[in-house]
Amino acid sequence: MQHGLDTYAGLSSPIHRWEPRCKFVGLMALIFAFSAVDALQLLPVMLLMTGVLYKLSRLPGSYLRQRLHYPGYFLLGAVVLLPLTTGETVLLDLGWLQIRWEGILAAIPIVVRFLCIVTLTLVLFGTSPLATTLRAMRSLGVPSLITDMMLLFYRYLYDLLARLRQVQTAMRLRGFNPTELSWRTLRMLGALTGTLLVTSYEQSEQVYQAMRLRGYGQRTAQRVMAPIQSQDAIALGVMLLLAAAFVIAQVSLSLAVP
Amino acid sequence: MHIADGFLPAPVSLLGYALTGGGLWFSLRKISKTYEDPQEHIPKTSLLTAAFFVGSLINIPVPPSSVHLLLNGMLGVLLGYYAFPAIVVGLFFQAVMFQHGGMSTLGVNAAMLGFPALLSGYLFKLRLSFGEETPRRLGVFAFAAGASAVALSTLIFFGLIVTTIPADFDADLERSATFVLMMSQIPLIFIEGVFTSILVSFLRQVKPSLIEGF
């Protein structure tokens, strides 16, 4: 699978070796704590901590850059819009364009939170095979219906993407022009989506039969995860303490400011 | 229409997770009551979810640019109570693989698209209480289901944007921008309805069991 989420799950690092359940709870707690941070004083600490965790994970920088590519445009929109539209204090007046201080102050926490949370998400899901993370989620109480759906979804997503490209190429070769809005275009695109649905449905029936034959749905076929080691629990405790510290610091700072 | 990480205050993100948890609990409870073997439908739901995920990447030309459809109404139509878990799964992968949306906002995004999908499923089922089914009635109900899901999701999206926007934001500008953006969604709501209607008509001819199954 090209450019898969868990391409670098085979590397060796302290984060890779961290027990998946502890890693999931610890990093998710940190993600939520980061989403609560608004105080400018805490942002450098947040960035530093995210940087340290990414470095510890030994994931390559190109992995992060590649993943930030698309949402970067979305972020850019917000970053450009806020300083132009928010606040009273004009820092730079170019006649038709005014850059305001309050807008810059509102944009900075959004950008930093976004970067830190996305990076932590990649550390969380990029340092274990997806099947292992899903098994951890299941043993943490996520319903098996959801985790099974996730596994099958991930397994067949790239097949379907390849099929879509094939069908789109075939349509273009037959002279279909997808750039003008018309009843015909909508009907053709509807038929394209319908074909994808029908072929997936038929494939799913075969998949289900094959899975049943291999024992799917039998309790004995489910694997139990290994017990948590003390060093994994300590790392989880540290992460939970850090998350709590961020929230407490944020609350204290917001109460201190009138 | 995904809210990215970092844009929402933490209490809103947590509320989103609580709502999504409630939606999942409700859907799973209904699934276990409605179906004898809920696992039987997992491969079908997963593959259809993946197909929807891929289908939503198809560009629909809307001059001067193009748009991607949400298709949450269509998920409600085809998957019934399975639509909510399907949306959670689809959004989870959009967040972790393509960084559309985010892990902290997964709950909000799932609630925003999932509850309207469930309502669309109910709306589409309403057609059965009108006696014998005709292709026209099927098309009309599919249009209503597809368009209403997107309309409701759009309303929730703008409600969230307006209530969580920075306090310093110019109030008049905020009102005007929200109004213009909401108006710009009306053609999309219509296109989504038409597209759902076309898709359901196609499936009725090619694979009717898909629209009768759930």
Tab-separated table of C-alpha atoms in Angstrom:
chain	number	residue	atom	x	y	z
A	1	MET	CA	0.000	0.000	0.000
A	2	GLN	CA	1.600	3.270	-1.140
A	3	HIS	CA	1.837	6.211	1.270
A	4	GLY	CA	-0.125	4.262	3.878
A	5	LEU	CA	-0.663	5.681	7.325
A	6	ASP	CA	1.526	3.035	8.972
A	7	THR	CA	4.390	3.025	6.436
A	8	TYR	CA	6.889	3.739	9.239
A	9	ALA	CA	5.308	1.478	11.861
A	10	GLY	CA	8.280	-0.905	11.547
A	11	LEU	CA	10.853	1.616	12.836
A	12	SER	CA	12.327	1.246	16.302
A	13	SER	CA	11.818	4.073	18.791
A	14	PRO	CA	10.555	4.527	22.360
A	15	ILE	CA	7.163	5.596	20.945
A	16	HIS	CA	7.054	2.564	18.628
A	17	ARG	CA	7.774	0.294	21.596
A	18	TRP	CA	5.208	1.953	23.885
A	19	GLU	CA	2.282	-0.370	24.622
A	20	PRO	CA	-0.513	0.563	22.154
A	21	ARG	CA	-3.300	1.006	24.760
A	22	CYS	CA	-1.126	3.276	26.935
A	23	LYS	CA	0.020	5.150	23.837
A	24	PHE	CA	-3.554	5.687	22.664
A	25	VAL	CA	-4.840	6.960	26.019
A	26	GLY	CA	-1.736	9.068	26.709
A	27	LEU	CA	-1.563	10.792	23.347
A	28	MET	CA	-5.339	11.288	23.082
A	29	ALA	CA	-5.311	12.943	26.528
A	30	LEU	CA	-2.555	15.241	25.297
A	31	ILE	CA	-4.492	15.998	22.088
A	32	PHE	CA	-7.524	17.079	24.127
A	33	ALA	CA	-5.372	19.089	26.523
A	34	PHE	CA	-3.771	20.864	23.537
A	35	SER	CA	-7.194	21.673	22.104
A	36	ALA	CA	-7.967	23.544	25.365
A	37	VAL	CA	-4.844	25.727	25.206
A	38	ASP	CA	-5.406	29.346	24.247
A	39	ALA	CA	-2.823	31.222	26.345
A	40	LEU	CA	0.078	32.559	24.274
A	41	GLN	CA	2.573	31.706	27.053
A	42	LEU	CA	1.758	28.005	26.775
A	43	LEU	CA	2.085	27.759	22.998
A	44	PRO	CA	5.923	27.556	22.854
A	45	VAL	CA	5.844	24.792	25.505
A	46	MET	CA	3.240	22.946	23.447
A	47	LEU	CA	5.334	23.259	20.283
A	48	LEU	CA	8.463	22.138	22.106
A	49	MET	CA	6.734	19.108	23.580
A	50	THR	CA	5.244	18.125	20.220
A	51	GLY	CA	8.685	18.502	18.612
A	52	VAL	CA	10.288	16.307	21.287
A	53	LEU	CA	7.620	13.592	20.853
A	54	TYR	CA	7.976	13.663	17.052
A	55	LYS	CA	11.765	13.443	17.367
A	56	LEU	CA	11.428	10.555	19.830
A	57	SER	CA	9.169	8.727	17.363
A	58	ARG	CA	11.936	8.864	14.697
A	59	LEU	CA	9.322	9.427	12.008
A	60	PRO	CA	10.916	11.248	9.037
A	61	GLY	CA	10.225	14.948	8.536
A	62	SER	CA	8.987	14.227	4.997
A	63	TYR	CA	6.134	12.153	6.487
A	64	LEU	CA	4.871	15.183	8.436
A	65	ARG	CA	5.395	17.638	5.542
A	66	GLN	CA	3.516	15.370	3.131
A	67	ARG	CA	0.586	15.030	5.554
A	68	LEU	CA	0.407	18.770	6.250
A	69	HIS	CA	0.261	19.619	2.566
A	70	TYR	CA	-3.519	19.613	2.034
A	71	PRO	CA	-4.779	20.997	5.378
A	72	GLY	CA	-2.082	23.653	5.083
A	73	TYR	CA	-4.156	25.457	2.440
A	74	PHE	CA	-7.206	25.427	4.706
A	75	LEU	CA	-5.134	26.740	7.570
A	76	LEU	CA	-3.644	29.427	5.362
A	77	GLY	CA	-7.166	30.704	4.652
A	78	ALA	CA	-7.913	31.145	8.354
A	79	VAL	CA	-4.529	32.689	9.075
A	80	VAL	CA	-4.900	35.228	6.289
A	81	LEU	CA	-8.558	36.014	7.035
A	82	LEU	CA	-8.369	36.618	10.786
A	83	PRO	CA	-5.741	39.434	10.821
A	84	LEU	CA	-7.633	41.173	8.004
A	85	THR	CA	-11.056	41.053	9.623
A	86	THR	CA	-10.712	40.784	13.393
A	87	GLY	CA	-9.947	43.507	15.956
A	88	GLU	CA	-9.592	47.251	16.330
A	89	THR	CA	-5.843	47.905	16.532
A	90	VAL	CA	-4.510	48.456	13.008
A	91	LEU	CA	-0.871	47.455	12.715
A	92	LEU	CA	-0.459	48.088	9.009
A	93	ASP	CA	-2.778	50.248	6.892
A	94	LEU	CA	-2.484	49.811	3.141
A	95	GLY	CA	-5.673	51.710	2.340
A	96	TRP	CA	-7.950	48.888	1.240
A	97	LEU	CA	-6.078	46.390	3.391
A	98	GLN	CA	-5.650	46.619	7.155
A	99	ILE	CA	-3.740	44.125	9.263
A	100	ARG	CA	-5.031	44.069	12.849
A	101	TRP	CA	-3.230	43.025	16.014
A	102	GLU	CA	-6.168	41.180	17.632
A	103	GLY	CA	-6.605	39.099	14.470
A	104	ILE	CA	-2.965	38.028	14.584
A	105	LEU	CA	-3.366	37.139	18.273
A	106	ALA	CA	-6.482	35.072	17.447
A	107	ALA	CA	-4.780	33.273	14.530
A	108	ILE	CA	-1.594	32.226	16.371
A	109	PRO	CA	-3.229	29.794	18.875
A	110	ILE	CA	-5.313	28.248	16.065
A	111	VAL	CA	-2.226	27.588	13.931
A	112	VAL	CA	-0.150	26.232	16.805
A	113	ARG	CA	-2.967	24.015	18.121
A	114	PHE	CA	-3.568	22.690	14.610
A	115	LEU	CA	0.120	21.875	14.004
A	116	CYS	CA	0.566	20.227	17.405
A	117	ILE	CA	-2.608	18.123	17.259
A	118	VAL	CA	-1.982	16.948	13.673
A	119	THR	CA	1.623	16.036	14.563
A	120	LEU	CA	0.509	14.092	17.656
A	121	THR	CA	-2.147	12.292	15.587
A	122	LEU	CA	0.572	11.192	13.176
A	123	VAL	CA	2.789	10.062	16.053
A	124	LEU	CA	-0.129	8.090	17.483
A	125	PHE	CA	-1.219	6.340	14.299
A	126	GLY	CA	2.107	6.287	12.437
A	127	THR	CA	4.121	4.366	15.040
A	128	SER	CA	2.086	1.131	15.186
A	129	PRO	CA	0.481	-1.000	12.480
A	130	LEU	CA	-3.119	0.150	12.114
A	131	ALA	CA	-4.416	-3.307	13.054
A	132	THR	CA	-2.541	-3.067	16.392
A	133	THR	CA	-3.959	0.386	17.133
A	134	LEU	CA	-7.463	-0.804	16.310
A	135	ARG	CA	-7.016	-3.846	18.565
A	136	ALA	CA	-5.922	-1.487	21.349
A	137	MET	CA	-8.976	0.709	20.742
A	138	ARG	CA	-11.165	-2.362	20.922
A	139	SER	CA	-9.721	-3.505	24.222
A	140	LEU	CA	-10.265	0.044	25.541
A	141	GLY	CA	-13.993	-0.303	24.936
A	142	VAL	CA	-14.556	0.842	21.331
A	143	PRO	CA	-17.336	-1.486	20.046
A	144	SER	CA	-16.121	-4.370	17.879
A	145	LEU	CA	-18.609	-3.358	15.177
A	146	ILE	CA	-16.704	-0.081	14.764
A	147	THR	CA	-13.188	-1.554	14.842
A	148	ASP	CA	-14.147	-4.341	12.412
A	149	MET	CA	-15.614	-1.736	10.072
A	150	MET	CA	-12.418	0.301	10.348
A	151	LEU	CA	-10.233	-2.679	9.443
A	152	LEU	CA	-12.315	-3.598	6.406
A	153	PHE	CA	-12.629	0.039	5.342
A	154	TYR	CA	-8.846	0.488	5.458
A	155	ARG	CA	-8.261	-2.803	3.650
A	156	TYR	CA	-10.469	-1.902	0.677
A	157	LEU	CA	-10.083	1.884	0.463
A	158	TYR	CA	-7.052	1.797	-1.838
A	159	ASP	CA	-8.659	-0.844	-4.082
A	160	LEU	CA	-11.645	1.435	-4.548
A	161	LEU	CA	-9.481	4.505	-5.173
A	162	ALA	CA	-7.646	2.575	-7.896
A	163	ARG	CA	-10.989	1.450	-9.370
A	164	LEU	CA	-12.267	5.051	-9.403
A	165	ARG	CA	-9.167	6.197	-11.309
A	166	GLN	CA	-9.615	3.384	-13.824
A	167	VAL	CA	-13.287	4.215	-14.457
A	168	GLN	CA	-12.581	7.959	-14.702
A	169	THR	CA	-9.821	7.309	-17.252
A	170	ALA	CA	-12.155	5.080	-19.266
A	171	MET	CA	-14.856	7.790	-19.222
A	172	ARG	CA	-12.404	10.458	-20.389
A	173	LEU	CA	-11.165	8.187	-23.193
A	174	ARG	CA	-14.778	7.846	-24.372
A	175	GLY	CA	-15.042	11.633	-24.609
A	176	PHE	CA	-16.805	12.457	-21.321
A	177	ASN	CA	-16.192	16.069	-20.297
A	178	PRO	CA	-16.605	16.381	-16.518
A	179	THR	CA	-16.127	20.162	-16.369
A	180	GLU	CA	-19.549	21.484	-17.376
A	181	LEU	CA	-22.582	21.331	-15.103
A	182	SER	CA	-25.482	19.725	-16.928
A	183	TRP	CA	-28.154	17.105	-16.339
A	184	ARG	CA	-26.108	14.649	-18.457
A	185	THR	CA	-22.922	15.242	-16.454
A	186	LEU	CA	-24.782	14.658	-13.178
A	187	ARG	CA	-26.344	11.474	-14.567
A	188	MET	CA	-22.954	10.172	-15.709
A	189	LEU	CA	-21.327	10.965	-12.363
A	190	GLY	CA	-24.296	9.406	-10.573
A	191	ALA	CA	-23.853	6.253	-12.647
A	192	LEU	CA	-20.116	6.276	-11.863
A	193	THR	CA	-20.807	6.448	-8.103
A	194	GLY	CA	-23.575	3.853	-8.461
A	195	THR	CA	-21.190	1.481	-10.265
A	196	LEU	CA	-18.657	1.873	-7.449
A	197	LEU	CA	-21.400	1.082	-4.915
A	198	VAL	CA	-22.683	-1.961	-6.778
A	199	THR	CA	-19.230	-3.491	-7.329
A	200	SER	CA	-18.320	-2.831	-3.663
A	201	TYR	CA	-21.565	-4.428	-2.530
A	202	GLU	CA	-20.930	-7.531	-4.602
A	203	GLN	CA	-17.348	-7.714	-3.373
A	204	SER	CA	-18.563	-7.331	0.228
A	205	GLU	CA	-20.798	-10.396	-0.124
A	206	GLN	CA	-17.828	-12.511	-1.228
A	207	VAL	CA	-15.666	-11.026	1.541
A	208	TYR	CA	-18.272	-11.878	4.172
A	209	GLN	CA	-18.579	-15.485	2.980
A	210	ALA	CA	-14.793	-15.883	3.047
A	211	MET	CA	-14.597	-14.328	6.524
A	212	ARG	CA	-17.295	-16.638	7.919
A	213	LEU	CA	-15.426	-19.636	6.527
A	214	ARG	CA	-12.315	-18.478	8.400
A	215	GLY	CA	-14.217	-18.211	11.701
A	216	TYR	CA	-15.229	-14.548	11.762
A	217	GLY	CA	-17.644	-13.787	14.613
A	218	GLN	CA	-16.453	-16.663	16.826
A	219	ARG	CA	-15.295	-15.490	20.268
A	220	THR	CA	-12.424	-17.990	20.318
A	221	ALA	CA	-10.923	-16.351	17.254
A	222	GLN	CA	-10.405	-13.044	19.088
A	223	ARG	CA	-6.923	-12.356	20.424
A	224	VAL	CA	-6.251	-10.978	23.891
A	225	MET	CA	-3.626	-8.265	24.329
A	226	ALA	CA	-0.527	-8.757	26.490
A	227	PRO	CA	-0.537	-7.245	30.021
A	228	ILE	CA	0.761	-3.683	30.463
A	229	GLN	CA	4.376	-3.425	31.692
A	230	SER	CA	5.362	-0.990	34.453
A	231	GLN	CA	7.450	1.258	32.146
A	232	ASP	CA	4.460	1.637	29.796
A	233	ALA	CA	2.215	2.570	32.718
A	234	ILE	CA	4.786	5.104	33.977
A	235	ALA	CA	4.985	6.715	30.534
A	236	LEU	CA	1.176	6.883	30.467
A	237	GLY	CA	1.145	8.471	33.944
A	238	VAL	CA	3.679	11.090	32.821
A	239	MET	CA	1.604	11.883	29.734
A	240	LEU	CA	-1.614	12.217	31.775
A	241	LEU	CA	0.156	14.485	34.265
A	242	LEU	CA	1.448	16.670	31.438
A	243	ALA	CA	-2.029	16.855	29.895
A	244	ALA	CA	-3.530	17.820	33.271
A	245	ALA	CA	-0.743	20.403	33.768
A	246	PHE	CA	-1.592	22.042	30.428
A	247	VAL	CA	-5.286	22.267	31.306
A	248	ILE	CA	-4.604	23.606	34.829
A	249	ALA	CA	-2.104	26.162	33.483
A	250	GLN	CA	-4.602	27.276	30.832
A	251	VAL	CA	-7.416	27.662	33.377
A	252	SER	CA	-5.150	29.583	35.825
A	253	LEU	CA	-3.897	31.915	33.084
A	254	SER	CA	-7.384	32.605	31.740
A	255	LEU	CA	-8.640	33.338	35.288
A	256	ALA	CA	-5.657	35.639	35.930
A	257	VAL	CA	-6.459	37.780	32.871
A	258	PRO	CA	-9.422	40.112	33.635
B	1	MET	CA	-17.518	20.711	5.554
B	2	HIS	CA	-15.029	19.412	8.094
B	3	ILE	CA	-13.889	21.444	11.058
B	4	ALA	CA	-10.121	21.070	11.434
B	5	ASP	CA	-8.081	20.600	14.620
B	6	GLY	CA	-7.395	23.746	16.573
B	7	PHE	CA	-10.448	25.704	15.446
B	8	LEU	CA	-12.883	24.762	18.201
B	9	PRO	CA	-12.670	25.356	21.954
B	10	ALA	CA	-12.057	22.179	23.973
B	11	PRO	CA	-15.530	22.122	25.635
B	12	VAL	CA	-17.177	22.133	22.175
B	13	SER	CA	-14.898	19.284	21.028
B	14	LEU	CA	-15.780	17.292	24.150
B	15	LEU	CA	-19.488	18.008	23.675
B	16	GLY	CA	-19.113	16.740	20.096
B	17	TYR	CA	-17.609	13.478	21.400
B	18	ALA	CA	-20.461	13.170	23.920
B	19	LEU	CA	-23.072	13.679	21.179
B	20	THR	CA	-21.320	11.232	18.872
B	21	GLY	CA	-21.107	8.722	21.739
B	22	GLY	CA	-24.858	9.122	22.210
B	23	GLY	CA	-25.493	8.742	18.482
B	24	LEU	CA	-23.342	5.612	18.353
B	25	TRP	CA	-25.042	4.133	21.424
B	26	PHE	CA	-28.470	4.778	19.899
B	27	SER	CA	-27.470	3.353	16.493
B	28	LEU	CA	-25.803	0.235	17.928
B	29	ARG	CA	-28.813	-0.389	20.192
B	30	LYS	CA	-31.179	-0.094	17.243
B	31	ILE	CA	-28.909	-2.325	15.113
B	32	SER	CA	-28.823	-5.061	17.778
B	33	LYS	CA	-32.626	-4.890	18.133
B	34	THR	CA	-33.355	-4.741	14.403
B	35	TYR	CA	-30.942	-7.352	13.030
B	36	GLU	CA	-30.562	-10.923	14.164
B	37	ASP	CA	-26.841	-10.981	13.300
B	38	PRO	CA	-25.458	-7.390	13.275
B	39	GLN	CA	-22.006	-8.642	12.214
B	40	GLU	CA	-23.457	-9.959	8.983
B	41	HIS	CA	-23.775	-6.412	7.672
B	42	ILE	CA	-20.275	-5.234	8.661
B	43	PRO	CA	-18.489	-6.121	5.372
B	44	LYS	CA	-21.319	-4.578	3.344
B	45	THR	CA	-21.348	-1.421	5.468
B	46	SER	CA	-17.541	-1.097	5.413
B	47	LEU	CA	-17.260	-1.477	1.675
B	48	LEU	CA	-20.166	0.853	0.992
B	49	THR	CA	-18.602	3.376	3.388
B	50	ALA	CA	-15.320	3.108	1.491
B	51	ALA	CA	-17.242	3.517	-1.780
B	52	PHE	CA	-18.939	6.639	-0.408
B	53	PHE	CA	-15.612	7.964	0.779
B	54	VAL	CA	-14.217	7.476	-2.718
B	55	GLY	CA	-17.451	8.763	-4.331
B	56	SER	CA	-17.237	11.980	-2.328
B	57	LEU	CA	-13.858	12.626	-4.009
B	58	ILE	CA	-15.532	12.906	-7.424
B	59	ASN	CA	-15.540	16.493	-8.653
B	60	ILE	CA	-18.986	17.917	-9.430
B	61	PRO	CA	-18.637	20.946	-11.733
B	62	VAL	CA	-20.224	24.035	-10.157
B	63	PRO	CA	-19.030	27.090	-12.093
B	64	PRO	CA	-16.583	28.749	-11.637
B	65	SER	CA	-15.048	25.812	-9.757
B	66	SER	CA	-16.047	22.317	-8.642
B	67	VAL	CA	-17.288	20.790	-5.394
B	68	HIS	CA	-17.156	17.493	-3.563
B	69	LEU	CA	-20.412	16.041	-2.332
B	70	LEU	CA	-20.985	15.055	1.283
B	71	LEU	CA	-23.282	12.110	0.494
B	72	ASN	CA	-24.296	11.756	4.160
B	73	GLY	CA	-27.972	11.714	3.117
B	74	MET	CA	-27.221	8.888	0.702
B	75	LEU	CA	-25.490	6.953	3.486
B	76	GLY	CA	-28.616	7.348	5.610
B	77	VAL	CA	-30.765	6.129	2.713
B	78	LEU	CA	-28.676	3.018	2.017
B	79	LEU	CA	-27.364	2.089	5.443
B	80	GLY	CA	-30.163	3.042	7.864
B	81	TYR	CA	-28.923	2.740	11.461
B	82	TYR	CA	-25.500	1.654	10.187
B	83	ALA	CA	-25.059	5.139	8.691
B	84	PHE	CA	-23.927	6.732	11.955
B	85	PRO	CA	-21.093	4.242	12.662
B	86	ALA	CA	-20.210	4.397	8.945
B	87	ILE	CA	-19.797	8.183	9.157
B	88	VAL	CA	-17.673	7.892	12.309
B	89	VAL	CA	-15.408	5.386	10.524
B	90	GLY	CA	-15.196	7.481	7.334
B	91	LEU	CA	-14.388	10.677	9.243
B	92	PHE	CA	-11.860	8.880	11.446
B	93	PHE	CA	-9.898	7.849	8.368
B	94	GLN	CA	-10.288	11.245	6.728
B	95	ALA	CA	-8.752	12.743	9.876
B	96	VAL	CA	-5.870	10.324	10.373
B	97	MET	CA	-4.974	9.598	6.742
B	98	PHE	CA	-5.727	12.809	4.901
B	99	GLN	CA	-5.964	15.339	7.759
B	100	HIS	CA	-9.437	16.492	6.632
B	101	GLY	CA	-11.070	17.328	9.934
B	102	GLY	CA	-9.109	16.154	12.949
B	103	MET	CA	-8.937	13.863	15.948
B	104	SER	CA	-9.991	16.548	18.445
B	105	THR	CA	-12.923	17.590	16.217
B	106	LEU	CA	-13.935	14.063	15.153
B	107	GLY	CA	-16.879	14.062	17.572
B	108	VAL	CA	-18.225	17.390	16.320
B	109	ASN	CA	-17.803	16.461	12.651
B	110	ALA	CA	-19.402	13.038	13.162
B	111	ALA	CA	-22.396	14.523	15.006
B	112	MET	CA	-22.735	17.233	12.338
B	113	LEU	CA	-22.957	14.682	9.509
B	114	GLY	CA	-24.281	11.629	11.387
B	115	PHE	CA	-27.521	12.869	12.924
B	116	PRO	CA	-28.755	14.375	9.621
B	117	ALA	CA	-27.891	11.029	7.949
B	118	LEU	CA	-30.082	9.160	10.449
B	119	LEU	CA	-32.917	11.624	9.800
B	120	SER	CA	-32.503	11.085	6.048
B	121	GLY	CA	-32.839	7.362	6.567
B	122	TYR	CA	-36.135	7.914	8.412
B	123	LEU	CA	-37.312	10.338	5.730
B	124	PHE	CA	-36.536	7.875	2.937
B	125	LYS	CA	-38.363	5.089	4.783
B	126	LEU	CA	-41.446	7.319	5.008
B	127	ARG	CA	-42.089	6.616	1.314
B	128	LEU	CA	-43.175	3.086	2.271
B	129	SER	CA	-46.215	4.453	4.125
B	130	PHE	CA	-47.605	5.933	0.889
B	131	GLY	CA	-48.677	2.655	-0.681
B	132	GLU	CA	-47.245	1.186	-3.872
B	133	GLU	CA	-43.878	2.633	-4.830
B	134	THR	CA	-43.463	4.482	-8.115
B	135	PRO	CA	-40.117	5.574	-9.635
B	136	ARG	CA	-41.197	9.217	-9.331
B	137	ARG	CA	-42.014	8.919	-5.632
B	138	LEU	CA	-38.729	7.094	-5.031
B	139	GLY	CA	-36.876	9.941	-6.772
B	140	VAL	CA	-38.722	12.625	-4.798
B	141	PHE	CA	-38.019	10.971	-1.432
B	142	ALA	CA	-34.373	10.382	-2.403
B	143	PHE	CA	-34.069	14.065	-3.353
B	144	ALA	CA	-35.618	15.131	-0.046
B	145	ALA	CA	-33.355	12.769	1.930
B	146	GLY	CA	-30.156	13.881	0.142
B	147	ALA	CA	-30.932	17.597	0.226
B	148	SER	CA	-32.244	17.711	3.804
B	149	ALA	CA	-29.158	15.951	5.221
B	150	VAL	CA	-26.820	18.484	3.628
B	151	ALA	CA	-29.088	21.408	4.560
B	152	LEU	CA	-29.170	20.309	8.202
B	153	SER	CA	-25.410	19.683	8.304
B	154	THR	CA	-24.854	23.137	6.780
B	155	LEU	CA	-27.049	24.758	9.436
B	156	ILE	CA	-25.153	22.990	12.224
B	157	PHE	CA	-21.816	23.946	10.627
B	158	PHE	CA	-22.687	27.636	10.426
B	159	GLY	CA	-24.226	27.544	13.919
B	160	LEU	CA	-20.904	26.256	15.224
B	161	ILE	CA	-18.874	28.792	13.253
B	162	VAL	CA	-20.995	31.704	14.514
B	163	THR	CA	-20.973	30.601	18.160
B	164	THR	CA	-17.262	29.751	18.355
B	165	ILE	CA	-15.785	32.589	16.321
B	166	PRO	CA	-13.257	34.858	18.174
B	167	ALA	CA	-14.955	37.504	20.325
B	168	ASP	CA	-13.088	40.361	18.612
B	169	PHE	CA	-14.542	39.496	15.213
B	170	ASP	CA	-16.519	42.328	13.637
B	171	ALA	CA	-20.215	41.486	14.319
B	172	ASP	CA	-21.609	43.068	11.120
B	173	LEU	CA	-18.944	41.458	8.981
B	174	GLU	CA	-19.622	38.123	10.704
B	175	ARG	CA	-23.355	38.352	9.946
B	176	SER	CA	-22.784	39.320	6.299
B	177	ALA	CA	-20.112	36.641	5.743
B	178	THR	CA	-22.290	33.952	7.335
B	179	PHE	CA	-25.297	35.016	5.265
B	180	VAL	CA	-23.294	35.021	1.988
B	181	LEU	CA	-21.712	31.637	2.802
B	182	MET	CA	-25.089	30.106	3.697
B	183	MET	CA	-26.647	31.398	0.478
B	184	SER	CA	-23.725	29.913	-1.486
B	185	GLN	CA	-24.626	26.489	-0.047
B	186	ILE	CA	-28.163	26.485	-1.511
B	187	PRO	CA	-27.087	25.305	-5.009
B	188	LEU	CA	-25.010	22.583	-3.359
B	189	ILE	CA	-27.977	21.393	-1.306
B	190	PHE	CA	-30.013	21.207	-4.510
B	191	ILE	CA	-27.229	19.395	-6.424
B	192	GLU	CA	-26.773	16.913	-3.566
B	193	GLY	CA	-30.528	16.204	-3.649
B	194	VAL	CA	-30.527	15.724	-7.433
B	195	PHE	CA	-27.421	13.544	-7.238
B	196	THR	CA	-28.968	11.341	-4.523
B	197	SER	CA	-32.118	11.028	-6.604
B	198	ILE	CA	-30.113	10.010	-9.718
B	199	LEU	CA	-28.072	7.543	-7.685
B	200	VAL	CA	-31.157	5.911	-6.129
B	201	SER	CA	-32.822	5.651	-9.572
B	202	PHE	CA	-29.643	4.037	-10.946
B	203	LEU	CA	-29.549	1.546	-8.070
B	204	ARG	CA	-33.257	0.751	-8.474
B	205	GLN	CA	-32.539	-0.348	-12.042
B	206	VAL	CA	-29.165	-2.058	-11.473
B	207	LYS	CA	-29.278	-3.413	-7.901
B	208	PRO	CA	-32.650	-2.865	-6.212
B	209	SER	CA	-31.643	-4.922	-3.159
B	210	LEU	CA	-29.281	-2.100	-2.184
B	211	ILE	CA	-32.130	0.309	-1.533
B	212	GLU	CA	-34.329	-2.270	0.136
B	213	GLY	CA	-31.681	-3.953	2.269
B	214	PHE	CA	-31.466	-1.803	5.425
